[in-house]
């Protein structure tokens, strides 16, 4: 029976012999304490030339109105308590994934995706 919640991870792996950077996806149907082992691995691309992960921790209100996003390329993954009002958030507000692929012709294609991790009451107006 499918447990409905799976371990899923994405990673880059460099092949020394071919000089190729592979973008891979790993899925394990059962969650355990080892997030790097087990499951099935699929190659998603062999044309990756750049991959970047950025984390949005806060939006700073501007004096003239609006807000400025503050992104970082670092995130502390140590477990911490964050369930009480006033505790700092456990997760960033959003994650941005950016990737560059290069075709055999040498043409490069860039794409970015922002994933919103904000949950109530992070920004209540999003839920109205």
PDB file of C-alpha atoms in Angstrom:
ATOM      1  CA  UNK A   1       0.000   0.000   0.000  1.00  0.00           C
ATOM      2  CA  UNK A   2       1.269   3.497  -0.894  1.00  0.00           C
ATOM      3  CA  UNK A   3       1.947   5.534   2.299  1.00  0.00           C
ATOM      4  CA  UNK A   4       0.957   8.743   0.393  1.00  0.00           C
ATOM      5  CA  UNK A   5       3.917  10.688   1.830  1.00  0.00           C
ATOM      6  CA  UNK A   6       7.259   9.974   0.146  1.00  0.00           C
ATOM      7  CA  UNK A   7      10.861  11.116   0.495  1.00  0.00           C
ATOM      8  CA  UNK A   8      11.684  13.144  -2.608  1.00  0.00           C
ATOM      9  CA  UNK A   9      15.000  14.829  -3.272  1.00  0.00           C
ATOM     10  CA  UNK A  10      16.815  16.493  -6.122  1.00  0.00           C
ATOM     11  CA  UNK A  11      20.576  16.630  -6.487  1.00  0.00           C
ATOM     12  CA  UNK A  12      23.416  17.279  -8.904  1.00  0.00           C
ATOM     13  CA  UNK A  13      26.069  14.677  -9.572  1.00  0.00           C
ATOM     14  CA  UNK A  14      29.262  15.306 -11.540  1.00  0.00           C
ATOM     15  CA  UNK A  15      30.618  12.444 -13.655  1.00  0.00           C
ATOM     16  CA  UNK A  16      34.426  12.837 -13.715  1.00  0.00           C
ATOM     17  CA  UNK A  17      34.932  10.575 -16.728  1.00  0.00           C
ATOM     18  CA  UNK A  18      32.481  12.385 -19.034  1.00  0.00           C
ATOM     19  CA  UNK A  19      32.643  15.858 -17.477  1.00  0.00           C
ATOM     20  CA  UNK A  20      28.827  15.921 -17.369  1.00  0.00           C
ATOM     21  CA  UNK A  21      26.771  17.398 -14.531  1.00  0.00           C
ATOM     22  CA  UNK A  22      23.623  15.306 -14.056  1.00  0.00           C
ATOM     23  CA  UNK A  23      20.444  16.643 -12.456  1.00  0.00           C
ATOM     24  CA  UNK A  24      18.737  13.733 -10.669  1.00  0.00           C
ATOM     25  CA  UNK A  25      15.564  13.032  -8.714  1.00  0.00           C
ATOM     26  CA  UNK A  26      15.355  10.441  -5.926  1.00  0.00           C
ATOM     27  CA  UNK A  27      12.061   9.080  -4.608  1.00  0.00           C
ATOM     28  CA  UNK A  28      11.716   6.657  -1.729  1.00  0.00           C
ATOM     29  CA  UNK A  29       8.185   5.485  -0.942  1.00  0.00           C
ATOM     30  CA  UNK A  30       8.948   5.235   2.778  1.00  0.00           C
ATOM     31  CA  UNK A  31      10.231   8.016   5.023  1.00  0.00           C
ATOM     32  CA  UNK A  32      13.129   7.018   7.250  1.00  0.00           C
ATOM     33  CA  UNK A  33      16.054   8.686   9.037  1.00  0.00           C
ATOM     34  CA  UNK A  34      18.388   8.550   6.013  1.00  0.00           C
ATOM     35  CA  UNK A  35      17.288  11.109   3.435  1.00  0.00           C
ATOM     36  CA  UNK A  36      20.137  10.231   1.046  1.00  0.00           C
ATOM     37  CA  UNK A  37      19.757   6.473   0.615  1.00  0.00           C
ATOM     38  CA  UNK A  38      17.236   4.106  -0.891  1.00  0.00           C
ATOM     39  CA  UNK A  39      14.489   4.627  -3.368  1.00  0.00           C
ATOM     40  CA  UNK A  40      14.640   5.075  -7.116  1.00  0.00           C
ATOM     41  CA  UNK A  41      16.872   7.613  -8.898  1.00  0.00           C
ATOM     42  CA  UNK A  42      16.041   9.132 -12.283  1.00  0.00           C
ATOM     43  CA  UNK A  43      18.257  11.345 -14.450  1.00  0.00           C
ATOM     44  CA  UNK A  44      16.259  14.473 -15.327  1.00  0.00           C
ATOM     45  CA  UNK A  45      18.968  16.231 -17.347  1.00  0.00           C
ATOM     46  CA  UNK A  46      22.581  15.859 -18.415  1.00  0.00           C
ATOM     47  CA  UNK A  47      22.911  19.441 -19.677  1.00  0.00           C
ATOM     48  CA  UNK A  48      23.048  21.446 -16.424  1.00  0.00           C
ATOM     49  CA  UNK A  49      25.666  24.212 -16.357  1.00  0.00           C
ATOM     50  CA  UNK A  50      24.371  26.156 -13.331  1.00  0.00           C
ATOM     51  CA  UNK A  51      21.997  25.475 -10.431  1.00  0.00           C
ATOM     52  CA  UNK A  52      21.185  27.854  -7.600  1.00  0.00           C
ATOM     53  CA  UNK A  53      18.908  27.729  -4.541  1.00  0.00           C
ATOM     54  CA  UNK A  54      17.962  30.933  -2.719  1.00  0.00           C
ATOM     55  CA  UNK A  55      15.830  31.456   0.386  1.00  0.00           C
ATOM     56  CA  UNK A  56      13.490  34.356   1.184  1.00  0.00           C
ATOM     57  CA  UNK A  57      13.491  35.089   4.898  1.00  0.00           C
ATOM     58  CA  UNK A  58      11.782  38.442   5.091  1.00  0.00           C
ATOM     59  CA  UNK A  59      10.277  41.290   3.191  1.00  0.00           C
ATOM     60  CA  UNK A  60      11.366  44.719   4.401  1.00  0.00           C
ATOM     61  CA  UNK A  61       8.719  47.444   4.254  1.00  0.00           C
ATOM     62  CA  UNK A  62       9.925  50.471   2.288  1.00  0.00           C
ATOM     63  CA  UNK A  63       9.311  54.040   3.522  1.00  0.00           C
ATOM     64  CA  UNK A  64       7.855  54.993   0.122  1.00  0.00           C
ATOM     65  CA  UNK A  65       5.508  51.991   0.222  1.00  0.00           C
ATOM     66  CA  UNK A  66       5.846  48.437  -0.998  1.00  0.00           C
ATOM     67  CA  UNK A  67       8.467  46.022   0.248  1.00  0.00           C
ATOM     68  CA  UNK A  68      11.921  44.740  -0.643  1.00  0.00           C
ATOM     69  CA  UNK A  69      12.632  41.010  -0.598  1.00  0.00           C
ATOM     70  CA  UNK A  70      15.762  39.841   1.201  1.00  0.00           C
ATOM     71  CA  UNK A  71      17.113  36.626  -0.394  1.00  0.00           C
ATOM     72  CA  UNK A  72      20.017  34.494   0.882  1.00  0.00           C
ATOM     73  CA  UNK A  73      21.869  31.477  -0.506  1.00  0.00           C
ATOM     74  CA  UNK A  74      22.258  29.975   2.997  1.00  0.00           C
ATOM     75  CA  UNK A  75      19.737  28.219   5.253  1.00  0.00           C
ATOM     76  CA  UNK A  76      20.429  26.711   8.686  1.00  0.00           C
ATOM     77  CA  UNK A  77      18.848  23.250   8.649  1.00  0.00           C
ATOM     78  CA  UNK A  78      19.353  22.499  12.357  1.00  0.00           C
ATOM     79  CA  UNK A  79      16.162  21.402  14.086  1.00  0.00           C
ATOM     80  CA  UNK A  80      14.628  24.072  16.326  1.00  0.00           C
ATOM     81  CA  UNK A  81      11.457  24.833  18.255  1.00  0.00           C
ATOM     82  CA  UNK A  82       9.202  27.220  16.359  1.00  0.00           C
ATOM     83  CA  UNK A  83       5.645  26.466  17.365  1.00  0.00           C
ATOM     84  CA  UNK A  84       4.904  29.334  19.743  1.00  0.00           C
ATOM     85  CA  UNK A  85       3.854  32.830  18.750  1.00  0.00           C
ATOM     86  CA  UNK A  86       6.970  34.980  18.619  1.00  0.00           C
ATOM     87  CA  UNK A  87       9.339  32.119  17.726  1.00  0.00           C
ATOM     88  CA  UNK A  88      11.365  32.765  14.577  1.00  0.00           C
ATOM     89  CA  UNK A  89      10.010  30.808  11.596  1.00  0.00           C
ATOM     90  CA  UNK A  90      11.400  27.299  10.993  1.00  0.00           C
ATOM     91  CA  UNK A  91      11.205  27.621   7.231  1.00  0.00           C
ATOM     92  CA  UNK A  92      11.999  30.434   4.859  1.00  0.00           C
ATOM     93  CA  UNK A  93       8.994  32.274   3.413  1.00  0.00           C
ATOM     94  CA  UNK A  94       9.887  31.060  -0.086  1.00  0.00           C
ATOM     95  CA  UNK A  95      12.541  29.183  -2.065  1.00  0.00           C
ATOM     96  CA  UNK A  96      13.787  30.155  -5.517  1.00  0.00           C
ATOM     97  CA  UNK A  97      15.323  27.464  -7.722  1.00  0.00           C
ATOM     98  CA  UNK A  98      17.288  28.618 -10.773  1.00  0.00           C
ATOM     99  CA  UNK A  99      18.828  26.374 -13.403  1.00  0.00           C
ATOM    100  CA  UNK A 100      20.762  26.871 -16.627  1.00  0.00           C
ATOM    101  CA  UNK A 101      20.857  24.164 -19.302  1.00  0.00           C
ATOM    102  CA  UNK A 102      23.144  24.139 -22.339  1.00  0.00           C
ATOM    103  CA  UNK A 103      22.084  22.530 -25.613  1.00  0.00           C
ATOM    104  CA  UNK A 104      24.546  20.707 -27.869  1.00  0.00           C
ATOM    105  CA  UNK A 105      24.473  23.808 -30.102  1.00  0.00           C
ATOM    106  CA  UNK A 106      25.864  25.856 -27.192  1.00  0.00           C
ATOM    107  CA  UNK A 107      22.639  27.804 -26.658  1.00  0.00           C
ATOM    108  CA  UNK A 108      21.859  28.324 -22.957  1.00  0.00           C
ATOM    109  CA  UNK A 109      18.394  28.378 -21.424  1.00  0.00           C
ATOM    110  CA  UNK A 110      17.736  29.772 -17.924  1.00  0.00           C
ATOM    111  CA  UNK A 111      14.654  29.248 -15.800  1.00  0.00           C
ATOM    112  CA  UNK A 112      13.671  30.090 -12.233  1.00  0.00           C
ATOM    113  CA  UNK A 113      10.804  28.934 -10.053  1.00  0.00           C
ATOM    114  CA  UNK A 114       9.703  30.489  -6.756  1.00  0.00           C
ATOM    115  CA  UNK A 115       7.938  28.175  -4.311  1.00  0.00           C
ATOM    116  CA  UNK A 116       5.920  29.926  -1.592  1.00  0.00           C
ATOM    117  CA  UNK A 117       6.334  28.273   1.835  1.00  0.00           C
ATOM    118  CA  UNK A 118       4.346  30.910   3.687  1.00  0.00           C
ATOM    119  CA  UNK A 119       1.693  29.450   5.987  1.00  0.00           C
ATOM    120  CA  UNK A 120      -0.860  31.244   8.139  1.00  0.00           C
ATOM    121  CA  UNK A 121      -0.493  33.801   9.663  1.00  0.00           C
ATOM    122  CA  UNK A 122       2.736  34.597   7.776  1.00  0.00           C
ATOM    123  CA  UNK A 123       0.943  37.011   5.459  1.00  0.00           C
ATOM    124  CA  UNK A 124      -2.803  36.877   6.238  1.00  0.00           C
ATOM    125  CA  UNK A 125      -3.858  38.827   3.136  1.00  0.00           C
ATOM    126  CA  UNK A 126      -2.758  35.869   0.985  1.00  0.00           C
ATOM    127  CA  UNK A 127      -5.522  33.766   2.539  1.00  0.00           C
ATOM    128  CA  UNK A 128      -8.462  36.181   2.214  1.00  0.00           C
TER     129      UNK A 128
END
